PDB file of C-alpha atoms in Angstrom:
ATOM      1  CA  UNK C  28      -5.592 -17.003   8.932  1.00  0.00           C
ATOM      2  CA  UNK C  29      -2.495 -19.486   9.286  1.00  0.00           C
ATOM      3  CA  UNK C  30       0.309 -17.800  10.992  1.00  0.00           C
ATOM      4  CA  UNK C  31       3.103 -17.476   8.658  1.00  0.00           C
ATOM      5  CA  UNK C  32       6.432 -15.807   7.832  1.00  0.00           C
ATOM      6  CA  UNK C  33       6.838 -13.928   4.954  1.00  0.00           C
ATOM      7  CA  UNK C  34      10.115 -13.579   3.539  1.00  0.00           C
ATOM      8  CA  UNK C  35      10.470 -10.918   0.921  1.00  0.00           C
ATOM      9  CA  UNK C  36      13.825 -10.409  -1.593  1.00  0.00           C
ATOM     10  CA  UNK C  37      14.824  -8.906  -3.976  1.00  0.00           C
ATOM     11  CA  UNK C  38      18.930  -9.069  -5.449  1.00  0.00           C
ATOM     12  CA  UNK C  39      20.641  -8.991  -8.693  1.00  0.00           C
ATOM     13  CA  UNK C  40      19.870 -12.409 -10.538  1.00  0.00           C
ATOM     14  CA  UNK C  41      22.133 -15.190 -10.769  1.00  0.00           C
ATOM     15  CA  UNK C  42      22.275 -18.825 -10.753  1.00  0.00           C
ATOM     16  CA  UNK C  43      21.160 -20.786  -7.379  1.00  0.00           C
ATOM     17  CA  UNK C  44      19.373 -18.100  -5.450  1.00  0.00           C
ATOM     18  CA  UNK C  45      16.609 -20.275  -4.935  1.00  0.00           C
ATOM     19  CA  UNK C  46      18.229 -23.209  -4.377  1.00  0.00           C
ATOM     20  CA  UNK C  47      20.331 -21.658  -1.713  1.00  0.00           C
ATOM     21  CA  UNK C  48      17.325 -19.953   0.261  1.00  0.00           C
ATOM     22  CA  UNK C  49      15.152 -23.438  -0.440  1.00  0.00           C
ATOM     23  CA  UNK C  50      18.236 -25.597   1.410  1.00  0.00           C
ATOM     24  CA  UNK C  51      18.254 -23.029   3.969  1.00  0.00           C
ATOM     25  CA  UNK C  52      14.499 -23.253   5.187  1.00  0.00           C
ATOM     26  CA  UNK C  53      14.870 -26.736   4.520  1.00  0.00           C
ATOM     27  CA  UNK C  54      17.816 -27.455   7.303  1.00  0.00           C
ATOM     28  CA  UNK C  55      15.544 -25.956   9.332  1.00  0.00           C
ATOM     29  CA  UNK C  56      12.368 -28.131   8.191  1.00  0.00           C
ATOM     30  CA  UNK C  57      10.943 -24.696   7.173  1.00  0.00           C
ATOM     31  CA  UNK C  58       7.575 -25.671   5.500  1.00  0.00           C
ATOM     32  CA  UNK C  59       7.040 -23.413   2.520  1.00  0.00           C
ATOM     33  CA  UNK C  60       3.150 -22.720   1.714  1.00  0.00           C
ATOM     34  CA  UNK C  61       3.338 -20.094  -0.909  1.00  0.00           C
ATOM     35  CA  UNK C  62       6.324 -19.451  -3.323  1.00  0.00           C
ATOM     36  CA  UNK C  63       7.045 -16.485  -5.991  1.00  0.00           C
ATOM     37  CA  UNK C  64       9.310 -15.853  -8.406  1.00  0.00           C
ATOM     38  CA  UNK C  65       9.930 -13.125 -10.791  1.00  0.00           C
ATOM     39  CA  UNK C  66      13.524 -12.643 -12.923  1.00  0.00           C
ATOM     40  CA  UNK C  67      13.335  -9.049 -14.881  1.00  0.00           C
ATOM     41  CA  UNK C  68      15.601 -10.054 -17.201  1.00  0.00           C
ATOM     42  CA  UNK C  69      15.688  -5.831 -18.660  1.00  0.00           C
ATOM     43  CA  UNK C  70      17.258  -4.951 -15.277  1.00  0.00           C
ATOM     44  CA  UNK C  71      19.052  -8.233 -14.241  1.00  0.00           C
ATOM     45  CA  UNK C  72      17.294  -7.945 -11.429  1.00  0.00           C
ATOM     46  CA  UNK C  73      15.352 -11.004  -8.956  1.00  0.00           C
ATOM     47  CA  UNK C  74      12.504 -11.036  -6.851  1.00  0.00           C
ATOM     48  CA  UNK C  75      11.223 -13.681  -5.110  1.00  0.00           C
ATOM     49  CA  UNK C  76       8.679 -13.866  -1.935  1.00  0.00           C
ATOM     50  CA  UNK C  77       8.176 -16.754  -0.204  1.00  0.00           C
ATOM     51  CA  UNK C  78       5.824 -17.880   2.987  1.00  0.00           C
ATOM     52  CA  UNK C  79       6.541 -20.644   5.415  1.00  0.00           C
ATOM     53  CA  UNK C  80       4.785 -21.780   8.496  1.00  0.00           C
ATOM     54  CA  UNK C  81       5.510 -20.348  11.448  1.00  0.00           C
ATOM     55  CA  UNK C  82       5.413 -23.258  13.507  1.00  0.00           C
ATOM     56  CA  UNK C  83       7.572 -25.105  11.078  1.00  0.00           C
ATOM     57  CA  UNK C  84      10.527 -23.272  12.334  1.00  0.00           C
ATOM     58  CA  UNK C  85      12.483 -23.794  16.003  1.00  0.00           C
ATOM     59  CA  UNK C  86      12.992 -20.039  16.255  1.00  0.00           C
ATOM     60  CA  UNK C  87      11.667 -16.042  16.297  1.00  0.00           C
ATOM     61  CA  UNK C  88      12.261 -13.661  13.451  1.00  0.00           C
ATOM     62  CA  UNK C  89      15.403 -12.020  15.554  1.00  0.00           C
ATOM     63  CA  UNK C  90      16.950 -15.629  14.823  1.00  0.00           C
ATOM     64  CA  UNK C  91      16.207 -16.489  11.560  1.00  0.00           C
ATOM     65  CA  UNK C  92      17.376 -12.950  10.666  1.00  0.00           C
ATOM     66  CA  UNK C  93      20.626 -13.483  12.271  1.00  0.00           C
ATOM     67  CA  UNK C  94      21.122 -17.211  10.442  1.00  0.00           C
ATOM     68  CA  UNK C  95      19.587 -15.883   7.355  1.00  0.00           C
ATOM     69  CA  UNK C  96      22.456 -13.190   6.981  1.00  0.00           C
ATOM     70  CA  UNK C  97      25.235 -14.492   5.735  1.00  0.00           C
ATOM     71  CA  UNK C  98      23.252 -15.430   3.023  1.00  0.00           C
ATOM     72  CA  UNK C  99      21.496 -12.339   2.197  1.00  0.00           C
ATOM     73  CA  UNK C 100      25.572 -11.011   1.595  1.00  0.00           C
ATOM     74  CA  UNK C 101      26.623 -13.544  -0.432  1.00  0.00           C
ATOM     75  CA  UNK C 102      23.668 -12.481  -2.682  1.00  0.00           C
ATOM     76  CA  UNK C 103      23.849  -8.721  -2.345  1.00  0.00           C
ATOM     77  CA  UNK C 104      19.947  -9.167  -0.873  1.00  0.00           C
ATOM     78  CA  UNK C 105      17.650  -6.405  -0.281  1.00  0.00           C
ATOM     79  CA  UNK C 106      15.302  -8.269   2.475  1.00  0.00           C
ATOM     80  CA  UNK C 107      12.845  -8.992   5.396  1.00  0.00           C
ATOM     81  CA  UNK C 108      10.739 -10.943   6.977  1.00  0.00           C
ATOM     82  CA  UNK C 109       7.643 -10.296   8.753  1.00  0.00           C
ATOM     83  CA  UNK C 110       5.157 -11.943  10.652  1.00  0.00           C
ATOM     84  CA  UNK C 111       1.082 -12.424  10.162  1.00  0.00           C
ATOM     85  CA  UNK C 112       0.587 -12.727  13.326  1.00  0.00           C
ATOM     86  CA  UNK C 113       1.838  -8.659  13.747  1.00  0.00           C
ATOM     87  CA  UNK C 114      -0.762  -6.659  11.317  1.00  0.00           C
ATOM     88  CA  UNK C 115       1.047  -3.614   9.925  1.00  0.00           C
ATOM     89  CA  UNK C 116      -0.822  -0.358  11.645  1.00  0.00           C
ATOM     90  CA  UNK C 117      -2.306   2.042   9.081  1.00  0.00           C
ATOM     91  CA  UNK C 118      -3.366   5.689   9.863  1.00  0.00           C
ATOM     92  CA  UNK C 119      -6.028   6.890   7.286  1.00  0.00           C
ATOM     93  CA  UNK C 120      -5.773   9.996   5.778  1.00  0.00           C
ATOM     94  CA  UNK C 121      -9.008  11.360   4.201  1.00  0.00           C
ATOM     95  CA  UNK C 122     -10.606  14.784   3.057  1.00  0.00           C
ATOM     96  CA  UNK C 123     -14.204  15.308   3.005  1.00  0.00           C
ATOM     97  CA  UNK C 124     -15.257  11.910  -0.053  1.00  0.00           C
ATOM     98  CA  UNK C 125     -16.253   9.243   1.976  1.00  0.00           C
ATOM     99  CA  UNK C 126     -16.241   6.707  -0.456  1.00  0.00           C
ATOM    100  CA  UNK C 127     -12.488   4.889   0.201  1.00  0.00           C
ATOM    101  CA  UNK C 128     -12.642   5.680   3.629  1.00  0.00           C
ATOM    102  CA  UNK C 129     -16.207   3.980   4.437  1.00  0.00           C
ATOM    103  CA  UNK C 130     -15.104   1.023   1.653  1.00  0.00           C
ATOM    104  CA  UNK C 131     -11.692   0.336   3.917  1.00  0.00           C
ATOM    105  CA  UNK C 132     -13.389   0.459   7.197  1.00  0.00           C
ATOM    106  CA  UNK C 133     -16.328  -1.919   6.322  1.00  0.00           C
ATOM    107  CA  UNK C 134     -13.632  -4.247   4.934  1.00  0.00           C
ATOM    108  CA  UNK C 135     -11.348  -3.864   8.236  1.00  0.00           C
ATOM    109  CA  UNK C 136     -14.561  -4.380  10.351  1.00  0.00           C
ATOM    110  CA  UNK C 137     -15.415  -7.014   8.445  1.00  0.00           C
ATOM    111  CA  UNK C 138     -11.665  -8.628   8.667  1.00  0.00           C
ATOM    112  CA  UNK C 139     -11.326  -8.855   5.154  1.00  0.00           C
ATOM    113  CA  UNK C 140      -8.054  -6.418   5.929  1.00  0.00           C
ATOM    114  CA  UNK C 141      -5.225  -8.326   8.333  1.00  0.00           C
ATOM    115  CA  UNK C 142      -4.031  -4.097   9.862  1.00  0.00           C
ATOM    116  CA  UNK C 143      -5.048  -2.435  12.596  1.00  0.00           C
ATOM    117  CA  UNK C 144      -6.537   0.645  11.941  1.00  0.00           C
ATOM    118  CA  UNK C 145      -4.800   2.979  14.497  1.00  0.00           C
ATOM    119  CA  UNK C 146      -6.239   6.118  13.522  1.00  0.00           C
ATOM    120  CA  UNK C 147      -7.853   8.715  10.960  1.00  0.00           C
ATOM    121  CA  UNK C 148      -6.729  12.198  10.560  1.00  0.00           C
ATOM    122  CA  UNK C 149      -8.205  14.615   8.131  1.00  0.00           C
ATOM    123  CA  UNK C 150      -8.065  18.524   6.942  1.00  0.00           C
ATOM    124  CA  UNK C 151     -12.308  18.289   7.752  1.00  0.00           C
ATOM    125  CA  UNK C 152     -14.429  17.167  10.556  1.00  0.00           C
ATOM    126  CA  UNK C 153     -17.211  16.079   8.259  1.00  0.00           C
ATOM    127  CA  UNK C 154     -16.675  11.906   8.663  1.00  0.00           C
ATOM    128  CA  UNK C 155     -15.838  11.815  12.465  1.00  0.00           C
ATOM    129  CA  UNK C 156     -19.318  10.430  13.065  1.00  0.00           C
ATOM    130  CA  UNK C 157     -18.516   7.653  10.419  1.00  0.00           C
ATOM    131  CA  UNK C 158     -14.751   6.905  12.001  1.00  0.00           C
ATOM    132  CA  UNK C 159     -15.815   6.957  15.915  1.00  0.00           C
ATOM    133  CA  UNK C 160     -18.741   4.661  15.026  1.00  0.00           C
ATOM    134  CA  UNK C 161     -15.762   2.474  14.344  1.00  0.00           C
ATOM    135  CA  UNK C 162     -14.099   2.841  17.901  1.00  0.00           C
ATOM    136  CA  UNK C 163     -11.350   4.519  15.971  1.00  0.00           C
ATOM    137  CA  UNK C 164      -9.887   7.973  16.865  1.00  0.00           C
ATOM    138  CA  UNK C 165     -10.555  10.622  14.786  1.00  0.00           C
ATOM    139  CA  UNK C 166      -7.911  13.596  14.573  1.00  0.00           C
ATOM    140  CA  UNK C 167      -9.356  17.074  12.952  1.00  0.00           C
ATOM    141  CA  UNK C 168      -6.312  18.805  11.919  1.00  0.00           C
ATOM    142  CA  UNK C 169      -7.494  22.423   9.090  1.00  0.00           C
ATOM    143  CA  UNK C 170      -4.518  22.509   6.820  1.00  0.00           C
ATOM    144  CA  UNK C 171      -4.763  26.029   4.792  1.00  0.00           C
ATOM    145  CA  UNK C 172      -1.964  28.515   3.143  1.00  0.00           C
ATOM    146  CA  UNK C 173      -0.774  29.714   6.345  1.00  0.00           C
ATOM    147  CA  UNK C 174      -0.685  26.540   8.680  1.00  0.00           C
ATOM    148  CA  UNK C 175       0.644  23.941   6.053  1.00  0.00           C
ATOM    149  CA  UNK C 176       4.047  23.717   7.780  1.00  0.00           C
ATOM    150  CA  UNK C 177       2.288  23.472  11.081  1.00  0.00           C
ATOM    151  CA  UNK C 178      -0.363  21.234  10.418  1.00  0.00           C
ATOM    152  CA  UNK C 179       1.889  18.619   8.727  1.00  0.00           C
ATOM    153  CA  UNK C 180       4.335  19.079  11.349  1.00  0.00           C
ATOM    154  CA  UNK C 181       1.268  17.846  14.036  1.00  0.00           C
ATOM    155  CA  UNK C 182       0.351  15.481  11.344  1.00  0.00           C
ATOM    156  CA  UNK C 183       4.286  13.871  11.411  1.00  0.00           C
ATOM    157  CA  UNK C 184       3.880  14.061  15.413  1.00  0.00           C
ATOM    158  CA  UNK C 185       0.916  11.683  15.091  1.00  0.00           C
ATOM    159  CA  UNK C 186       2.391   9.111  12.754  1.00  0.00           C
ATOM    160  CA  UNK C 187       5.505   8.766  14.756  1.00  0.00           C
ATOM    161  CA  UNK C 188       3.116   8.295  17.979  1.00  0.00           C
ATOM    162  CA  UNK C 189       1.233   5.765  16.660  1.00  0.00           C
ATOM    163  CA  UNK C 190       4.048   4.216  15.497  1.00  0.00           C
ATOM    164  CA  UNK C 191       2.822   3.569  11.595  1.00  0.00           C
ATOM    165  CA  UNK C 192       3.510   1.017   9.176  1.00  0.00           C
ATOM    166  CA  UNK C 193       1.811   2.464   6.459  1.00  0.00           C
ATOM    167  CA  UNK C 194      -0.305   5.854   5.575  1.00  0.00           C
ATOM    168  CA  UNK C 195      -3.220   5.662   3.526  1.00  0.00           C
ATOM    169  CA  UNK C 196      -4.232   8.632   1.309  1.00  0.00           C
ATOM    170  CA  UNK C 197      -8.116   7.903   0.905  1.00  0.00           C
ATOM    171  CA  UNK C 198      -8.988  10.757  -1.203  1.00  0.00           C
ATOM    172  CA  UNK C 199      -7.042  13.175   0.893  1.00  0.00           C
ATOM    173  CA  UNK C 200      -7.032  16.112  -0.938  1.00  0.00           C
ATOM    174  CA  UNK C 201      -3.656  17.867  -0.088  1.00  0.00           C
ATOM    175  CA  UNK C 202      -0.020  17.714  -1.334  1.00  0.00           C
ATOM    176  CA  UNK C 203       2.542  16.046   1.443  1.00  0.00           C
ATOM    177  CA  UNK C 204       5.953  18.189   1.960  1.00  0.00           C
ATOM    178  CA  UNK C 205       8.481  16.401   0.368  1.00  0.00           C
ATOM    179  CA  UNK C 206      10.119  15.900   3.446  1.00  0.00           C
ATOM    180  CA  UNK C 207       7.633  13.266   4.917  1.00  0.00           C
ATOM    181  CA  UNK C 208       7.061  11.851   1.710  1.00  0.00           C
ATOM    182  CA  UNK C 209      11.098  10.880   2.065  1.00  0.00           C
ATOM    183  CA  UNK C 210      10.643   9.959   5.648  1.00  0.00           C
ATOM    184  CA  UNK C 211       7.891   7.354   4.452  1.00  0.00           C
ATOM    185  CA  UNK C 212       9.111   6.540   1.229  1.00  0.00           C
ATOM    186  CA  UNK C 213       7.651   2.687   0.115  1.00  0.00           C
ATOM    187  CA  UNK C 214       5.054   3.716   3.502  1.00  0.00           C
ATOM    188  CA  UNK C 215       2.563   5.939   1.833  1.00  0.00           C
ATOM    189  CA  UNK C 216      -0.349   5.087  -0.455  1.00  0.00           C
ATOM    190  CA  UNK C 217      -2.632   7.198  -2.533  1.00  0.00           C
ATOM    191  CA  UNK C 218      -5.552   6.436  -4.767  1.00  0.00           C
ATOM    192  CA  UNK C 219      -5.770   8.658  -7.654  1.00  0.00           C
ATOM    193  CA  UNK C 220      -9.156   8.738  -9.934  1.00  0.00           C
ATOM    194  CA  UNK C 221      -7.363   8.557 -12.772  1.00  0.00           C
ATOM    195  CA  UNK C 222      -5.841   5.711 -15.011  1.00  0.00           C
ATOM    196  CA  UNK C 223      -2.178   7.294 -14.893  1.00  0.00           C
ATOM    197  CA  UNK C 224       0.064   8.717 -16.516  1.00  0.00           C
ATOM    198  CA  UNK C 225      -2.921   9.849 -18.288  1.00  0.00           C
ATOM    199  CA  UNK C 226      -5.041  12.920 -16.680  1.00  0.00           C
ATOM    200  CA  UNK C 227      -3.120  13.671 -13.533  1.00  0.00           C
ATOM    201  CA  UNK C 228      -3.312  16.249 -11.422  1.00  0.00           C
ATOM    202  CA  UNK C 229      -6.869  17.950 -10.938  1.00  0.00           C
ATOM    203  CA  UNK C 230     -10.324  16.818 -12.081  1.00  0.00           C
ATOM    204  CA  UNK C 231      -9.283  13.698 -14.020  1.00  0.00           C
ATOM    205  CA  UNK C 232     -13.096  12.867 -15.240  1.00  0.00           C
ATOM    206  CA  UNK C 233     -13.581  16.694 -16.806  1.00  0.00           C
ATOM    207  CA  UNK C 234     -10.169  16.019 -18.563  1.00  0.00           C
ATOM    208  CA  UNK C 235     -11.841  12.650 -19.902  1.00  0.00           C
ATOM    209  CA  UNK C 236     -15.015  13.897 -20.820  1.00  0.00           C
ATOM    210  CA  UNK C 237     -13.572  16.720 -22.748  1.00  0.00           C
ATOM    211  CA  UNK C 238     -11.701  13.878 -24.847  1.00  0.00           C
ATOM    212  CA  UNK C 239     -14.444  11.495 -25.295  1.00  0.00           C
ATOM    213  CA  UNK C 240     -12.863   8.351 -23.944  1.00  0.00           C
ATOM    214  CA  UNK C 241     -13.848   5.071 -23.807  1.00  0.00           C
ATOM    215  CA  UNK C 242     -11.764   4.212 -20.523  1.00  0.00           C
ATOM    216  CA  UNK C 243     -11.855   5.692 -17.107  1.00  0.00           C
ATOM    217  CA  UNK C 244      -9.707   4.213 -14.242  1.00  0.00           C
ATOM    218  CA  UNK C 245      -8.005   4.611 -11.021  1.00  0.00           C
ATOM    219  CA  UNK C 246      -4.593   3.786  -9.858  1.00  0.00           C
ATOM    220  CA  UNK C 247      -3.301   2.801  -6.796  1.00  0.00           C
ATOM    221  CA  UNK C 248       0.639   4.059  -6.084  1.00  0.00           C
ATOM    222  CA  UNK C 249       3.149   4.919  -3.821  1.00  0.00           C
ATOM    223  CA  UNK C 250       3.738   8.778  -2.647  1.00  0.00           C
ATOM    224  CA  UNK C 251       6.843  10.187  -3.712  1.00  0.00           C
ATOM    225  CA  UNK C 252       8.232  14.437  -3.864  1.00  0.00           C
ATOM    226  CA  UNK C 253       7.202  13.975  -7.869  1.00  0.00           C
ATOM    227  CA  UNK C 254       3.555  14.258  -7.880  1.00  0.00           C
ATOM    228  CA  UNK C 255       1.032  11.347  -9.575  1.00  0.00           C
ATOM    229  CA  UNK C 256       4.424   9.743 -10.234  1.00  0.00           C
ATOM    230  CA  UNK C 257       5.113   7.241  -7.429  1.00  0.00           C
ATOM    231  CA  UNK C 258       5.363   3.288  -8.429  1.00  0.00           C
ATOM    232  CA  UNK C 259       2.233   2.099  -9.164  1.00  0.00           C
ATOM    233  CA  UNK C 260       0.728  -0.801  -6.847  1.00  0.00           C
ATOM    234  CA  UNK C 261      -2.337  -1.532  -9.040  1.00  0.00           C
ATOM    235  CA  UNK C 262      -4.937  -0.149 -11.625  1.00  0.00           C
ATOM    236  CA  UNK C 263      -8.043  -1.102 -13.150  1.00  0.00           C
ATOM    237  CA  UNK C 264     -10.600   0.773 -15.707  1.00  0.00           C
ATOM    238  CA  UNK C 265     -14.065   0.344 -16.398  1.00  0.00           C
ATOM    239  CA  UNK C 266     -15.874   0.909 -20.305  1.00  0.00           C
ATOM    240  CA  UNK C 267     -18.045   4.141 -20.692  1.00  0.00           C
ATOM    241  CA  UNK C 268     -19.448   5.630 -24.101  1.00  0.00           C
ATOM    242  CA  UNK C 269     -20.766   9.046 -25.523  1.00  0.00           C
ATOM    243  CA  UNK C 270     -24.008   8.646 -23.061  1.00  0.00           C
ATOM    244  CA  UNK C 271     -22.264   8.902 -20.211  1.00  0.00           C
ATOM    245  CA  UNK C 272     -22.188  12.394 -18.487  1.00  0.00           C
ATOM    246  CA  UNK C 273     -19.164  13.805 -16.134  1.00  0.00           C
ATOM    247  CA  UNK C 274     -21.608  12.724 -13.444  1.00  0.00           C
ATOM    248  CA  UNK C 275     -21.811   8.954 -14.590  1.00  0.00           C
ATOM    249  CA  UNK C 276     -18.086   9.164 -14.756  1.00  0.00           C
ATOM    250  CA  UNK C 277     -17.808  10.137 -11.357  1.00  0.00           C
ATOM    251  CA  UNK C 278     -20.553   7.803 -10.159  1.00  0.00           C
ATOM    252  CA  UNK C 279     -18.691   4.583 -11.915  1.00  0.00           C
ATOM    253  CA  UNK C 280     -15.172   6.263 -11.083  1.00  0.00           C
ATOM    254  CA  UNK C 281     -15.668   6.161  -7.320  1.00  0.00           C
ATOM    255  CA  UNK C 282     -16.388   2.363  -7.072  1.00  0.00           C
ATOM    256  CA  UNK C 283     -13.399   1.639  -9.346  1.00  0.00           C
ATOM    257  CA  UNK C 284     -11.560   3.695  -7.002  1.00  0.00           C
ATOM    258  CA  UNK C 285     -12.078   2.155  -3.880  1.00  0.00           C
ATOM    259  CA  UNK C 286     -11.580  -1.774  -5.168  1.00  0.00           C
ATOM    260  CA  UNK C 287      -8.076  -0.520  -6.711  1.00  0.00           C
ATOM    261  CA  UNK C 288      -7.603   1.500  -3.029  1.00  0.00           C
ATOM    262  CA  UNK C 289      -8.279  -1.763  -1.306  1.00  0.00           C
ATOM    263  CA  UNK C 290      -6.693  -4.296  -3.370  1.00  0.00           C
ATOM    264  CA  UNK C 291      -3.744  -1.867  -3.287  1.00  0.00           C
ATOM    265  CA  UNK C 292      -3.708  -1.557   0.575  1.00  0.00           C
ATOM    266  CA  UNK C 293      -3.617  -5.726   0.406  1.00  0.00           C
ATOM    267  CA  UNK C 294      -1.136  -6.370  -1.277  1.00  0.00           C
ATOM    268  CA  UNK C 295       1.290  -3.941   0.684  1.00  0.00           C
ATOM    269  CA  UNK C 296      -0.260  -5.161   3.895  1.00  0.00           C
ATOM    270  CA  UNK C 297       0.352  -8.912   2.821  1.00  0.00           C
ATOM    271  CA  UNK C 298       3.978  -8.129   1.729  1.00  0.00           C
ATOM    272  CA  UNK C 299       3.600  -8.864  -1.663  1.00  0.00           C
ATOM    273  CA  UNK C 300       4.944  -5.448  -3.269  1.00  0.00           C
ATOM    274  CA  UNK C 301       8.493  -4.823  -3.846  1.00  0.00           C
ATOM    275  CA  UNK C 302       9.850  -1.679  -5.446  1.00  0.00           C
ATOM    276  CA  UNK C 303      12.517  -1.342  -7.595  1.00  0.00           C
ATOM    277  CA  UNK C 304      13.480   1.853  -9.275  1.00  0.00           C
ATOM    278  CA  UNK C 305      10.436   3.658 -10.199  1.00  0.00           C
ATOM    279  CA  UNK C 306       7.979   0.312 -10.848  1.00  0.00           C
ATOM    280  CA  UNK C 307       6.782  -2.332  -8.235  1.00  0.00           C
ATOM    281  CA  UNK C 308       6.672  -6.351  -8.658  1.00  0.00           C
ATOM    282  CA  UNK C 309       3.189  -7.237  -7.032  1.00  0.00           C
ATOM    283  CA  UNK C 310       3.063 -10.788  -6.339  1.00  0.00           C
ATOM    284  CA  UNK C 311      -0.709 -12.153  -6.478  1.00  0.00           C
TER     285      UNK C 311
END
């Protein structure tokens, strides 16, 4: 992978934002290798991301952040920059499905994911074997009705040790206190099997069945307090028909599921989301 920087803005539109941030990377024979653009024109709002060559530039981030700044005022700019070369550290949280959780570690092993997997902690012990065969550590933490406050309290403890860019709910099958949802808010991803906003909450594919669609999906979002209401990241469905059973719905659910999980988790990792409000601009 070419080590780049990836600048990331968003800022209430106007005339000559990208003119202005193009003449500034090019006084510094910044070499651009990826551009995007998006102008909601609803909101009168701009996004734009933009990736340049690392070695096309005479200085760190902590310099072109300090150049880069009187800029990002004179557009009102929401903005960073990060580097390739520093993959953002994930902590997996899973339940007792396997299915995202084996799908994100074959594709980290495999380096088809640019993170470092720094950990996965879970309310079971059944998929230790699975995560240690990985060389990563494995943290067994029973959340129940009495415990909640102290097991997500050890579970906040852990995060802030391993110092996390971004939490992955891979089928994790408990409700975060609204308090670390606000601590990680834009940091916290969830896959739910369910094309939302229709059939959220619990068993998705019984609410389906009982309806007789001809859809089922999965969507990829942020966590927020609301729950199943988050900004979604990204989505996809796949066709069924009267034949199909709640168990073929299930069956065909899951791998929809994990390729929304994972594109989802790419996209964030690659810098390529940016929230605004309650919706995301996902640059491809």
């Amino acid at each position: 992978m070419e080590h780049t920087y990836r600048l990331v803005i968003s800022c209430p539109d106007r005339v000559g934002i990208v003119a202005k941030v193009s003449n500034f990377l090019s006084t510094y024979n910044g070499w651009i290798t990826e551009a995007s653009h998006h102008s909601d024109t609803q909101s009168g709002w701009f996004f734009m991301r933009h990736e340049i060559k690392a070695e096309s530039i005479p200085f760190g981030l902590d310099q072109f952040r300090a150049a880069f700044e009187p800029i990002a005022r004179e557009f009102n700019m929401s903005w960073h920059i990060a580097d390739s070369a520093r993959p953002k550290r994930v902590v997996l949280l899973c339940s007792k499905e396997s299915h995202c959780l084996a799908d994100l570690l074959h594709r980290w092993h495999s380096k088809e994911l640019n993170a470092e997997m720094v950990a996965v902690i879970s309310n079971h012990d059944d998929l230790r074997r699975m995560v240690e065969w990985h060389d990563i550590p494995y943290h067994h933490i029973p959340v129940g009705k009495e415990n909640k406050a102290e097991a997500f309290g050890q579970i906040e403890e852990l995060l802030a040790q391993y110092e996390v860019d971004v939490v992955v709910l891979a089928r994790y099958m408990q409700i975060l206190p609204a308090e670390l949802c606000e601590k990680y808010a834009g940091k916290v991803i969830n896959i739910h099997h369910s094309f939302l906003p229709s059939f959220a909450g619990a068993r998705p594919y019984h609410q389906a069945y009982s309806r007789g669609v001809k859809l089922i999906g999965a969507t990829c979002h942020y966590v927020t307090q609301d729950l199943d209401e988050g900004p979604i990241i990204e989505q996809d469905v796949i066709r069924i028909n009267h034949s199909d059973s709640i168990e073929d719905m299930v069956r065909l659910g899951k791998d929809v599921e994990k390729n929304v999980l994972a594109r989802g988790l790419r996209s964030h990792i690659e810098d390529r989301v940016i929230t605004y409000e309650n919706k995301t601009v996902v640059f491809d």
